[in-house]
Structure formats: C-alpha cells, structure tokens
Short mmCIF file of N, CA and C in Angstrom, two decimals:
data_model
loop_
_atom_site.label_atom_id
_atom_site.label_comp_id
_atom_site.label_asym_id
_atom_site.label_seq_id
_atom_site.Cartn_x
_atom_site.Cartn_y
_atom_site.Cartn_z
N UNK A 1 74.34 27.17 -19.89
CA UNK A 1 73.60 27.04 -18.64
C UNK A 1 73.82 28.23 -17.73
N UNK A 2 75.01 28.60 -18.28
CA UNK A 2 75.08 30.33 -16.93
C UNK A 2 74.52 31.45 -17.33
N UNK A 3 73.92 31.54 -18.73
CA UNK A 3 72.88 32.28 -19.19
C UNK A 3 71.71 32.45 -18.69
N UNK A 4 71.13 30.73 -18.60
CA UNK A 4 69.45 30.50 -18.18
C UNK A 4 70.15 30.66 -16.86
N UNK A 5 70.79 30.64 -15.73
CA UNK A 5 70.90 30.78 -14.57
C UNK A 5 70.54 32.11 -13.84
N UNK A 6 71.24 32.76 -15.17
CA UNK A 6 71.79 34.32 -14.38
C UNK A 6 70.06 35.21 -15.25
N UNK A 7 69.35 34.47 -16.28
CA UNK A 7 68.10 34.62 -16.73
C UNK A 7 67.29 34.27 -15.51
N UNK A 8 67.51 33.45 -15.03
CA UNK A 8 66.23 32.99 -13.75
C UNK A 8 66.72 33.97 -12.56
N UNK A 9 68.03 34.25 -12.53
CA UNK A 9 68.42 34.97 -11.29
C UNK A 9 67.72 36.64 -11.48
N UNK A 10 67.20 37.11 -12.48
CA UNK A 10 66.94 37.77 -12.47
C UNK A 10 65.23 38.18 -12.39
N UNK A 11 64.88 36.99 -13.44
CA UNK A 11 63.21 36.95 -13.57
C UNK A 11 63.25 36.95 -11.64
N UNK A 12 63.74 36.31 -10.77
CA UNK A 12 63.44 35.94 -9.34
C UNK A 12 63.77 36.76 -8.68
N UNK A 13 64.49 38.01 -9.30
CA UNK A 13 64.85 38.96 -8.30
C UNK A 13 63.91 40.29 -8.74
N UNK A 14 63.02 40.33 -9.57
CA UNK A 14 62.39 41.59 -9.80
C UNK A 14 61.15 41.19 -8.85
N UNK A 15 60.66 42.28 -8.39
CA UNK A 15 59.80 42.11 -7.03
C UNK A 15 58.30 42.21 -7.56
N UNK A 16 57.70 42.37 -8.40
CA UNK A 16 56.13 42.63 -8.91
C UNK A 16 56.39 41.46 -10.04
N UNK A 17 55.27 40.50 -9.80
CA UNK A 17 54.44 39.41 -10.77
C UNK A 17 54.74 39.92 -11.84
N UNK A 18 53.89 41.57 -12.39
CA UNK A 18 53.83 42.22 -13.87
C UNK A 18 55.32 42.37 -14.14
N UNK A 19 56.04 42.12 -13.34
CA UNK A 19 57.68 42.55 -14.03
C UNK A 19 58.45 41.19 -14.31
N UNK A 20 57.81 40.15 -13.55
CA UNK A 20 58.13 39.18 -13.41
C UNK A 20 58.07 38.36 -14.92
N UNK A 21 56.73 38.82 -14.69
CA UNK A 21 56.49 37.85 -16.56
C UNK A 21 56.57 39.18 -17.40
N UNK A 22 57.04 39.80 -17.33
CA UNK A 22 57.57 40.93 -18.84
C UNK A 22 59.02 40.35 -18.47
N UNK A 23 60.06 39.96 -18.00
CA UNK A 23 61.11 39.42 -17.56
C UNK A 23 61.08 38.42 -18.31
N UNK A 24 60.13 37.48 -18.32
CA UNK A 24 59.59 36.13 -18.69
C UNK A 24 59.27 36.25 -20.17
N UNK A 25 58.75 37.33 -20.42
CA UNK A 25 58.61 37.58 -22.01
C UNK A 25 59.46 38.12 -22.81
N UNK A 26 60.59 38.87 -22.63
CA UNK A 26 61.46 39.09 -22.70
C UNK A 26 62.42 37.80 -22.80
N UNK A 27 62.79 36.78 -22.28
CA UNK A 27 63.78 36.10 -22.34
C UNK A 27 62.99 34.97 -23.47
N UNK A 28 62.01 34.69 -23.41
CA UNK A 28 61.03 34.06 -24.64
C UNK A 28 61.75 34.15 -25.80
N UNK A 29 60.93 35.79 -25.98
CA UNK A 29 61.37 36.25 -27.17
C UNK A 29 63.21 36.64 -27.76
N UNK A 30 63.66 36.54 -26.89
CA UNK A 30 65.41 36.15 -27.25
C UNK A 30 65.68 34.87 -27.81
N UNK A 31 64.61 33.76 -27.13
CA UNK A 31 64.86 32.62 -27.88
C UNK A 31 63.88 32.24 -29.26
N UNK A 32 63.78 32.91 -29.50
CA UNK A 32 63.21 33.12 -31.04
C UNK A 32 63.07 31.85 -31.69
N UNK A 33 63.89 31.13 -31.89
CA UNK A 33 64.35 29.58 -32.01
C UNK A 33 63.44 28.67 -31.27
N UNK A 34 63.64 29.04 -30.14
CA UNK A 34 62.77 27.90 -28.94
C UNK A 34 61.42 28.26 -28.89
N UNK A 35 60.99 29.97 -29.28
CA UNK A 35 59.30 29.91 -29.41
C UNK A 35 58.91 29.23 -30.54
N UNK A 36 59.54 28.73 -31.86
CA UNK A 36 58.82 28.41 -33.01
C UNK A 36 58.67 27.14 -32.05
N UNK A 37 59.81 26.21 -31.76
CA UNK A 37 59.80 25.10 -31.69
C UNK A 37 58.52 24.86 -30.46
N UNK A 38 58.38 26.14 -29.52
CA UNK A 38 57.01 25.72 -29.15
C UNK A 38 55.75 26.00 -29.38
N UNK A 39 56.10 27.11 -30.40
CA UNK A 39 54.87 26.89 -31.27
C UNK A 39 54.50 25.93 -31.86
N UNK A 40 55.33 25.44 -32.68
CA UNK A 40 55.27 23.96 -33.46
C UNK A 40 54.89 22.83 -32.38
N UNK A 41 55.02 23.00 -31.38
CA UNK A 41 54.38 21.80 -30.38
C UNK A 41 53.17 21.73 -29.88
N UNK A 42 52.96 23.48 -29.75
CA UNK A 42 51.33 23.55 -29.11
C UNK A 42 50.87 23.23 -30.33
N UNK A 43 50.92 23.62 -31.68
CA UNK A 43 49.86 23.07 -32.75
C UNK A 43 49.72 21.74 -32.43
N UNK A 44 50.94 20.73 -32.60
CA UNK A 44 50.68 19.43 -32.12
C UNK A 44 49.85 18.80 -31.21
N UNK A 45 49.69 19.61 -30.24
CA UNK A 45 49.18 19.23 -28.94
C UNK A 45 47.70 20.01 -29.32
N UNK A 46 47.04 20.52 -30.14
CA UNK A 46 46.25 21.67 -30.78
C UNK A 46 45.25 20.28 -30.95
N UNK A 47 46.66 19.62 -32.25
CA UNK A 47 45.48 19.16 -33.24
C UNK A 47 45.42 17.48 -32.81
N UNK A 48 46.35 17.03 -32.07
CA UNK A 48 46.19 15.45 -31.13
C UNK A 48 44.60 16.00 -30.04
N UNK A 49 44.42 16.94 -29.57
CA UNK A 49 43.19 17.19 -28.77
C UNK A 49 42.15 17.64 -29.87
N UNK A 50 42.37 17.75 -30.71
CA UNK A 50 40.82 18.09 -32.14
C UNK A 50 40.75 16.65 -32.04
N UNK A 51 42.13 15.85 -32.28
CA UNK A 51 41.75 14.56 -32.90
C UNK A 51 41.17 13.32 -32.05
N UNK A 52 41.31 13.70 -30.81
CA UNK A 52 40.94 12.90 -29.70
C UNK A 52 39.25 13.24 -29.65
N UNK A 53 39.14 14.59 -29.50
CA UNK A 53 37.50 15.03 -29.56
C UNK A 53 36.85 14.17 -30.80
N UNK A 54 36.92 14.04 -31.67
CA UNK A 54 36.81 13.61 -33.25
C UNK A 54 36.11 11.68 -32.81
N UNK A 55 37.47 11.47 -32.17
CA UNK A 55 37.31 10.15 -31.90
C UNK A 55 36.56 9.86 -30.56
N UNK A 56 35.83 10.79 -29.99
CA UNK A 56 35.00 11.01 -28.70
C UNK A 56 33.66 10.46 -29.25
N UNK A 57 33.72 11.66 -30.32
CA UNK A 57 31.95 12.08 -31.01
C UNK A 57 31.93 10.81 -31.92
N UNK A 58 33.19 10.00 -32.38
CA UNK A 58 32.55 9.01 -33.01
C UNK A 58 32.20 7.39 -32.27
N UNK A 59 33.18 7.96 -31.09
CA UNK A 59 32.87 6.82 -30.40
C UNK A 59 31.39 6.79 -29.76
N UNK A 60 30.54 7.91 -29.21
CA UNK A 60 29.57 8.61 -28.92
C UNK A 60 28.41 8.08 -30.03
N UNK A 61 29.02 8.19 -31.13
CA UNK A 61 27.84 7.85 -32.55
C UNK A 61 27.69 6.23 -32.27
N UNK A 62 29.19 5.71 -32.56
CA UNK A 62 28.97 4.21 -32.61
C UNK A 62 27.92 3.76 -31.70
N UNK A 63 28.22 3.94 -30.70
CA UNK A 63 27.80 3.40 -29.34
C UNK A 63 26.28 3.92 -29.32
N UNK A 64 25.75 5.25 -29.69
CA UNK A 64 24.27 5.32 -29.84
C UNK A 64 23.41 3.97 -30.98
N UNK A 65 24.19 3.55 -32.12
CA UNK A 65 24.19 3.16 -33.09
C UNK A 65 23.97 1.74 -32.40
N UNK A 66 24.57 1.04 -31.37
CA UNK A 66 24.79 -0.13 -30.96
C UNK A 66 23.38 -0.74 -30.13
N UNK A 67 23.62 0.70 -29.27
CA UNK A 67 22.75 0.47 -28.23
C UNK A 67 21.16 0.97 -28.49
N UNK A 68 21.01 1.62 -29.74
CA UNK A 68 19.85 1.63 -29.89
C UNK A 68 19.04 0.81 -31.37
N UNK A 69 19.93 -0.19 -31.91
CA UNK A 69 19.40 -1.24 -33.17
C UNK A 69 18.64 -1.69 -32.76
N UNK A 70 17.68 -2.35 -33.13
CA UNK A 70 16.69 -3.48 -33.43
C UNK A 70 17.63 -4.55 -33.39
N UNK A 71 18.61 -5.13 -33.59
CA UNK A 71 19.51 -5.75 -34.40
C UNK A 71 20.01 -6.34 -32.95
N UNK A 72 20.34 -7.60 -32.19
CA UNK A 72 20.92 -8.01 -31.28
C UNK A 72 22.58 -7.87 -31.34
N UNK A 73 23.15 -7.15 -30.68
CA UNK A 73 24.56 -7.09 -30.61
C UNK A 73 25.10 -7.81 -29.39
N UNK A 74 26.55 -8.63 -29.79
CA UNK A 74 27.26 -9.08 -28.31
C UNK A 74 29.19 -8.60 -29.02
N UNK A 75 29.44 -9.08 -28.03
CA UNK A 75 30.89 -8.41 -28.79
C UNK A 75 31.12 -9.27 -27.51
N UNK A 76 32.36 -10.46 -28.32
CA UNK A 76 32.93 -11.45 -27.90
C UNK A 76 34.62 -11.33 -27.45
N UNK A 77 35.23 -12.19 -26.50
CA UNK A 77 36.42 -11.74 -26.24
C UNK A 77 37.06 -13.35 -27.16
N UNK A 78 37.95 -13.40 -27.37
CA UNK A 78 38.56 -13.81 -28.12
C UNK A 78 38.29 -15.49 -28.10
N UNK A 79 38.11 -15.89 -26.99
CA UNK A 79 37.55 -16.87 -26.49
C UNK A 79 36.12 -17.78 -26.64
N UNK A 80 35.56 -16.43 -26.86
CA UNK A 80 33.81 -16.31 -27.00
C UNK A 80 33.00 -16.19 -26.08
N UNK A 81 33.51 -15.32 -24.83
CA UNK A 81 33.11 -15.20 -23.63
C UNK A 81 32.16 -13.46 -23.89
N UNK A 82 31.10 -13.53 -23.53
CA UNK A 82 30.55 -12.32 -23.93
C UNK A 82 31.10 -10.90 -23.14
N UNK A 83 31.44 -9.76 -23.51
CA UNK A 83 32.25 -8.52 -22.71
C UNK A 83 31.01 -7.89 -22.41
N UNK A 84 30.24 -7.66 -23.93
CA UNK A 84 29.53 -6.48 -24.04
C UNK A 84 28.19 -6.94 -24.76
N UNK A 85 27.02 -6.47 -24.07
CA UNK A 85 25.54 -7.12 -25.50
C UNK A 85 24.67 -5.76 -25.15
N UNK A 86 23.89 -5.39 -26.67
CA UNK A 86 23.05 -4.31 -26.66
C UNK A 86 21.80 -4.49 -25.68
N UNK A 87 20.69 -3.27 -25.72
CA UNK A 87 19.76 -3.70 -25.37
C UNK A 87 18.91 -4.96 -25.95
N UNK A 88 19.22 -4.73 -27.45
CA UNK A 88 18.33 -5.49 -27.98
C UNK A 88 18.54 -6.88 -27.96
N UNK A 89 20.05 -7.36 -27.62
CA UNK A 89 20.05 -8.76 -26.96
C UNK A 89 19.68 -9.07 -25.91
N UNK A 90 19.10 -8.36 -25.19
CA UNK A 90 18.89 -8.10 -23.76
C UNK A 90 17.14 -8.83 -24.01
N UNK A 91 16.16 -7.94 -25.02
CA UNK A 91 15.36 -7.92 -25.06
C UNK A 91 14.84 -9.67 -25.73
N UNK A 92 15.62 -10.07 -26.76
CA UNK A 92 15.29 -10.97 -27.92
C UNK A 92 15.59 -12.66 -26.53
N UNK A 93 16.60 -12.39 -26.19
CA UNK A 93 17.08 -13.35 -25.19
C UNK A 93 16.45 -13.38 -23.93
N UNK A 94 16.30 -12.26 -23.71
CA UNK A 94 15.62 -12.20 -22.05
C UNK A 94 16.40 -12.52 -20.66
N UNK A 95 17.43 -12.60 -21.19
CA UNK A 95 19.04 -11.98 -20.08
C UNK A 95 19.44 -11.31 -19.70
N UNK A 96 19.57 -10.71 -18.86
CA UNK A 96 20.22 -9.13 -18.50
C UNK A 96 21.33 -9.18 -18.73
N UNK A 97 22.17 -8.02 -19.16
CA UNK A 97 23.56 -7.69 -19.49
C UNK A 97 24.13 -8.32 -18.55
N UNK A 98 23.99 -8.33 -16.94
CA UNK A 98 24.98 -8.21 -15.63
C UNK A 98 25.21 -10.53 -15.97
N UNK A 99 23.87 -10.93 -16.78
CA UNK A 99 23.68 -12.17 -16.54
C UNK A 99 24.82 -12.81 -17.54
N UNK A 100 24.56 -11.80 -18.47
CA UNK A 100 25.22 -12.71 -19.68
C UNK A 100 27.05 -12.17 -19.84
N UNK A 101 27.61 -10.95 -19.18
CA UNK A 101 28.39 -10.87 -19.31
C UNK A 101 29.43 -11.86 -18.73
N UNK A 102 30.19 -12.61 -19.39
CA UNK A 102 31.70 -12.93 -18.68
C UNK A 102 30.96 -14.66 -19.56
N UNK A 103 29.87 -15.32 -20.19
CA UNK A 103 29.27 -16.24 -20.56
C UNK A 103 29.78 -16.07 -21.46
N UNK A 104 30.26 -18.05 -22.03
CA UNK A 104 30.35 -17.87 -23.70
C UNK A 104 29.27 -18.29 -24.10
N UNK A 105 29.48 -17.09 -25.35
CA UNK A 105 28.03 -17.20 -26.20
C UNK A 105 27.41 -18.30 -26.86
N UNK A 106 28.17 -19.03 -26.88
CA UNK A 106 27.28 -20.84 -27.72
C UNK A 106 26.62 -20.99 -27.00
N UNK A 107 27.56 -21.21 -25.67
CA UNK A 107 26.57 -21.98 -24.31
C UNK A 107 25.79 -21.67 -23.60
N UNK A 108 25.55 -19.95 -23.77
CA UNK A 108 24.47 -19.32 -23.22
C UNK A 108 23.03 -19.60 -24.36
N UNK A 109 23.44 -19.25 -25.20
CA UNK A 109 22.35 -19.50 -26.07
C UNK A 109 21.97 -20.71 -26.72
N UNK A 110 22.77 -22.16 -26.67
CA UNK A 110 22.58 -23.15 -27.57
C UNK A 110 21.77 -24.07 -26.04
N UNK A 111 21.16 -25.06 -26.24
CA UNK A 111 19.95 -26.38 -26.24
C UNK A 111 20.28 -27.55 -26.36
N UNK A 112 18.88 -28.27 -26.03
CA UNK A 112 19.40 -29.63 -26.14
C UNK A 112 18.74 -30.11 -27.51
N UNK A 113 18.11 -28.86 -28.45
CA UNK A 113 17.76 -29.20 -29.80
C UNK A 113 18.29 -28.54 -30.65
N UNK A 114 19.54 -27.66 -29.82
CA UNK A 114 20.17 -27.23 -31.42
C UNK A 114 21.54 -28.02 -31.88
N UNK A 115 21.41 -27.83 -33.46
CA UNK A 115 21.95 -28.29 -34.16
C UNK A 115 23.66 -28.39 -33.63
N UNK A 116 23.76 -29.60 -33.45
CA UNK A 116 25.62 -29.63 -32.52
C UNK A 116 26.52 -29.27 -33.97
N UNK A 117 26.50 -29.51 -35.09
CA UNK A 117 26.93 -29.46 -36.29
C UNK A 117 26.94 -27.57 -36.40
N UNK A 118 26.04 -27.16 -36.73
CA UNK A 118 26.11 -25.56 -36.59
C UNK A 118 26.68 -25.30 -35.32
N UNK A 119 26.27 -25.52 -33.88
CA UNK A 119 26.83 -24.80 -33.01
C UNK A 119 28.36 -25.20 -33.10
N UNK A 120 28.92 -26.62 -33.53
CA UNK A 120 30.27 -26.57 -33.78
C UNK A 120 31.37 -25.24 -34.44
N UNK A 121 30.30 -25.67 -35.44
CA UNK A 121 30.97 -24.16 -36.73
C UNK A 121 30.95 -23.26 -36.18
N UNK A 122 29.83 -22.67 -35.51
CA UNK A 122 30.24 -21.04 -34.73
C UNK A 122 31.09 -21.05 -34.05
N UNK A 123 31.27 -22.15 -32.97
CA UNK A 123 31.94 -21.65 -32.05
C UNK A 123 33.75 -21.88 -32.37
N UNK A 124 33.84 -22.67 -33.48
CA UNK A 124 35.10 -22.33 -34.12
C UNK A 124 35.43 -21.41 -34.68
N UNK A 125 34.72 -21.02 -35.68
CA UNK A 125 34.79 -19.65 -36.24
C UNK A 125 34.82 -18.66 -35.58
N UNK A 126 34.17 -18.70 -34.10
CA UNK A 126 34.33 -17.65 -33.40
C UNK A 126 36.09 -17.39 -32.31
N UNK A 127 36.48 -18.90 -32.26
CA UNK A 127 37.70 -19.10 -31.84
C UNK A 127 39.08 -18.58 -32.32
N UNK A 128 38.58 -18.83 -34.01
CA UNK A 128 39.80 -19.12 -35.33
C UNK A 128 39.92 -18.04 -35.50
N UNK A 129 39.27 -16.56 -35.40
CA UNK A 129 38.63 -15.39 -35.74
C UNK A 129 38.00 -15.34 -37.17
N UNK A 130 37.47 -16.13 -37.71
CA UNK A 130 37.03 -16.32 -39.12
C UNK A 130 35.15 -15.73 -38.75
N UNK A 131 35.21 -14.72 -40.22
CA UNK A 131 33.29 -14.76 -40.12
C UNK A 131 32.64 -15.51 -40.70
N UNK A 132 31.74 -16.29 -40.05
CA UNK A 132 30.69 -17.06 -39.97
C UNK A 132 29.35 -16.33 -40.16
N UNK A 133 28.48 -16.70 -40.76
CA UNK A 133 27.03 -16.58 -40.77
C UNK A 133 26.17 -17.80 -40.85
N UNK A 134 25.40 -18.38 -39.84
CA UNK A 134 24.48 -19.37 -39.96
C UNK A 134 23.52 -19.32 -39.07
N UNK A 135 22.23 -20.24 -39.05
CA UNK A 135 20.97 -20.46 -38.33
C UNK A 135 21.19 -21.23 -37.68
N UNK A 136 20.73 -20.71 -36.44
CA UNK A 136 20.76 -21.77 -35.14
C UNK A 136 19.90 -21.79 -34.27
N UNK A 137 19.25 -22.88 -33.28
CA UNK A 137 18.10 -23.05 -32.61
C UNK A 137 18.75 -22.74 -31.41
N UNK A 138 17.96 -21.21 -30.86
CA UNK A 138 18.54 -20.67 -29.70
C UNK A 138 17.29 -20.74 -28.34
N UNK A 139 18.33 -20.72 -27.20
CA UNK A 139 17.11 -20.71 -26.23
C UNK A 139 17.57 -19.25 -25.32
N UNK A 140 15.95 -18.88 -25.15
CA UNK A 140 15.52 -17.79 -23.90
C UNK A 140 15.80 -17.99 -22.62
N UNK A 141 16.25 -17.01 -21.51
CA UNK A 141 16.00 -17.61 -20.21
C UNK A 141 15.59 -18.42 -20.02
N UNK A 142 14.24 -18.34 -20.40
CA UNK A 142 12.75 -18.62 -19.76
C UNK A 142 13.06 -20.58 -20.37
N UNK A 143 14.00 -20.16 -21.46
CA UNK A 143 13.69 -21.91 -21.88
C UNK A 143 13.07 -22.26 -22.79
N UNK A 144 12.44 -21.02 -23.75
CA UNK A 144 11.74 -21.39 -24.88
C UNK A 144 12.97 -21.02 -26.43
N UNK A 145 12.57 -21.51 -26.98
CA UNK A 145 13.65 -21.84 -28.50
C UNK A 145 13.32 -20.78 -29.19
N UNK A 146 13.99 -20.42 -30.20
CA UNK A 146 13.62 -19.18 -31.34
C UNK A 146 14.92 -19.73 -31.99
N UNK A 147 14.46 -19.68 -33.39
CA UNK A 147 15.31 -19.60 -34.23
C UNK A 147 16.02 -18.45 -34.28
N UNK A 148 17.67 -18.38 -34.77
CA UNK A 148 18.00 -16.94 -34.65
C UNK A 148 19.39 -16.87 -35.88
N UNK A 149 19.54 -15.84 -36.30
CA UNK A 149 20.67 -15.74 -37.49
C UNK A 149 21.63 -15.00 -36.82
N UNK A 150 22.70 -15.23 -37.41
CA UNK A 150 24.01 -15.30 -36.45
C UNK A 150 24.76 -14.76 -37.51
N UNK A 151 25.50 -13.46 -37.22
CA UNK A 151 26.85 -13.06 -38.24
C UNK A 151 27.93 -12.96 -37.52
N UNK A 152 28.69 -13.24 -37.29
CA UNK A 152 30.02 -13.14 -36.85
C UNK A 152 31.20 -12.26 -37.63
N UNK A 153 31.22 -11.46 -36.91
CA UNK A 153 32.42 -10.73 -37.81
C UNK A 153 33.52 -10.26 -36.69
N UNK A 154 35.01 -11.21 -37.11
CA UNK A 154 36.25 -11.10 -36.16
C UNK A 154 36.85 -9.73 -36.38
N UNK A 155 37.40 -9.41 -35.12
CA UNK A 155 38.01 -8.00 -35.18
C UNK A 155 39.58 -8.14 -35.57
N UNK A 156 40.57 -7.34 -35.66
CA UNK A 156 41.61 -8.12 -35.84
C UNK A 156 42.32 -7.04 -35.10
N UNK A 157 43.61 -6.99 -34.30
CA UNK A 157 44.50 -5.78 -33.93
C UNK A 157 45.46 -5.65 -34.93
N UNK A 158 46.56 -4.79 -34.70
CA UNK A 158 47.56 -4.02 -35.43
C UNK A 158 48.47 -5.00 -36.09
N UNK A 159 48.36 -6.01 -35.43
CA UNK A 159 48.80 -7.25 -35.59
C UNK A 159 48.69 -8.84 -36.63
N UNK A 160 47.09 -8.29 -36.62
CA UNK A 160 46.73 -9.07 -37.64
C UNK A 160 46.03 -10.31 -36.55
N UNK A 161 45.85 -10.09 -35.31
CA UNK A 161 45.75 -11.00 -34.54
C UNK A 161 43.89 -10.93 -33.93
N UNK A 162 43.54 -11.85 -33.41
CA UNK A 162 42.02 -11.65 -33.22
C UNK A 162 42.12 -11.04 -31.82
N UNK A 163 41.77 -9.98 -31.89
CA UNK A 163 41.53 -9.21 -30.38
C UNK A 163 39.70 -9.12 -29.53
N UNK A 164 38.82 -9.35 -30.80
CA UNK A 164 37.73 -9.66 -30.17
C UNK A 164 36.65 -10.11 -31.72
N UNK A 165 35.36 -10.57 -31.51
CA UNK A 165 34.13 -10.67 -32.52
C UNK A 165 33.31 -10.19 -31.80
N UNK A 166 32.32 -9.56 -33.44
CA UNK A 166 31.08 -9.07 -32.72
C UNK A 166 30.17 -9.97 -33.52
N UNK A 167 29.11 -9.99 -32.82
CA UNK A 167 28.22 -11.13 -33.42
C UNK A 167 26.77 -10.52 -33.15
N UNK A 168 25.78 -10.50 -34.48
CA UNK A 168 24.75 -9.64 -34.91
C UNK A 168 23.54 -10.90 -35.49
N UNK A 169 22.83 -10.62 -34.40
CA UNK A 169 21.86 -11.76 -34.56
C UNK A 169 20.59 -10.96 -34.47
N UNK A 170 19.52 -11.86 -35.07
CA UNK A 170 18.16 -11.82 -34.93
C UNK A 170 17.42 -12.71 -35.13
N UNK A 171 16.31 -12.66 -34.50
CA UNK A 171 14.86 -13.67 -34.62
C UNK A 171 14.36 -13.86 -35.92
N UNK A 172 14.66 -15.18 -36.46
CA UNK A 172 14.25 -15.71 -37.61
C UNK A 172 12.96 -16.58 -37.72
N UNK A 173 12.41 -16.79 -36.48
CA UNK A 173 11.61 -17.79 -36.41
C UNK A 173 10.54 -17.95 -37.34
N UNK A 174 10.15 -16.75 -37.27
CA UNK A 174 8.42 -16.75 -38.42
C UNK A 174 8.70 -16.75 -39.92
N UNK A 175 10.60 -17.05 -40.19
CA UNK A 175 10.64 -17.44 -41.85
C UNK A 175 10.14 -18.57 -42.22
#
C-alpha cells in the first residue's frame, strides 16, 4: 500500500493532465499482472454487452412475432389473470388490452352457454401449469358467442415452477 500511495503521490503532483496520464500509463504498465487481469475483464464485460444486445434483437423479434399474428395471444399470470394480450385478441374478442388486463381469462371469455365441463378443464390446467388444448363457447364484449380453440402452454422458471401460461386461441366457428 506505500507503493500505490507514493504512485498516486506522484501521478497528483505532476502539474499537466498529458503528464498526468503518461504517469498513469506508466504505473499500468508496471502492473503487467493487473492489465491482463483487466483485460480479461473488459472482454467479459465485451461479450455480457454482445450478449445482452443478442437478447434485445430477440426479444425485439419475439415481440414483433406476437404482436403482429393472426393468431390471438394472452399470456397468463399464474393464477390466470391476464398480464399481456396481442392485437389480435384485441380484435377476435373486441376488448381492449387496458379492459382485459389484470381479468382472468375463463371469466372474461366464458357464458352462460359454455360448456362448465371444458371451462373446468382449462381453468385447471391453467392453474396446475399443465397444457391443455380444447373448444370452448366464448363470448365478445358485445355479447355475441364464437366458438374458439384454446392452447395453453405453461411456462415453467429455473425452478421447475409455473411462473406464467400463454394461451393461443382462434375463431373456430365456421368448422
């Protein structure tokens, strides 16, 4: 420590910036040892920021991918309370995002003619984190019915634990 002391006492006593850091480069390069080791860190820090960009542009893809399907998307919280729904659930349902977010999804979408037997099964499967796929008689804002197909697929964390489902539906009616 009375090395780096009497090292700083000096970088602080030369009077010009340019002498300052040739002072500064100079004591660097004595530690020969300590530049690899920060060389070896900026790569680290190099390639954790490639890898963060990486996971930007794919998060960027997904999310174009989501928000622009044909395909109705909701992405459920563990509960079955809706977080997140594409446009195209937006469109098929006739709910606005702001309407349907924080709603669980059975009860936003199920009736007084759909099947209590199916809506059972989903909404367990959507609980248990298990995937489900079945037909169910769904209703619009507005109050009118459409048949609609339902995939459920549970997410799982690091854990093995259900951290959320996404659930991928569409208008079946005219089968």
């Amino acid at each position: 420590t009375e090395d780096l002391l009497a090292d700083w006492a000096t970088v602080l006593s030369v009077k010009s910036t340019h002498d300052s850091l040739l002072a500064s480069l100079a004591r660097a390069l004595d530690s020969s040892g300590q530049l690899t080791s920060a060389q070896r860190e900026g790569m680290h820090v190099k390639q954790g920021l490639h890898n963060l960009r990486t996971l930007g542009e794919q998060d960027s893809l997904l999310t174009l991918v989501a928000s622009k399907t044909n395909a109705a998307v909701g992405i459920l919280d563990t509960d079955g309370v809706i977080e997140w729904a594409n446009d195209a659930f937006v469109r098929l349902t006739g709910y606005e995002l702001a309407a349907v977010s924080g709603q669980q999804f059975v009860d936003l979408l199920c009736g007084p003619a759909s099947e209590p037997v199916a809506i059972k099964e989903l909404e367990l499967a959507i609980r248990r984190g298990r995937p489900v796929s079945c037909e169910v008689l769904a209703y619009r804002e507005g109050g009118s019915s459409f048949w609609v197909y339902c995939d459920v697929t549970p997410v799982l964390d690091d854990y093995r634990r259900l951290a959320r489902s996404i659930v991928f539906f569409s208008d079946v009616t005219k089968r």
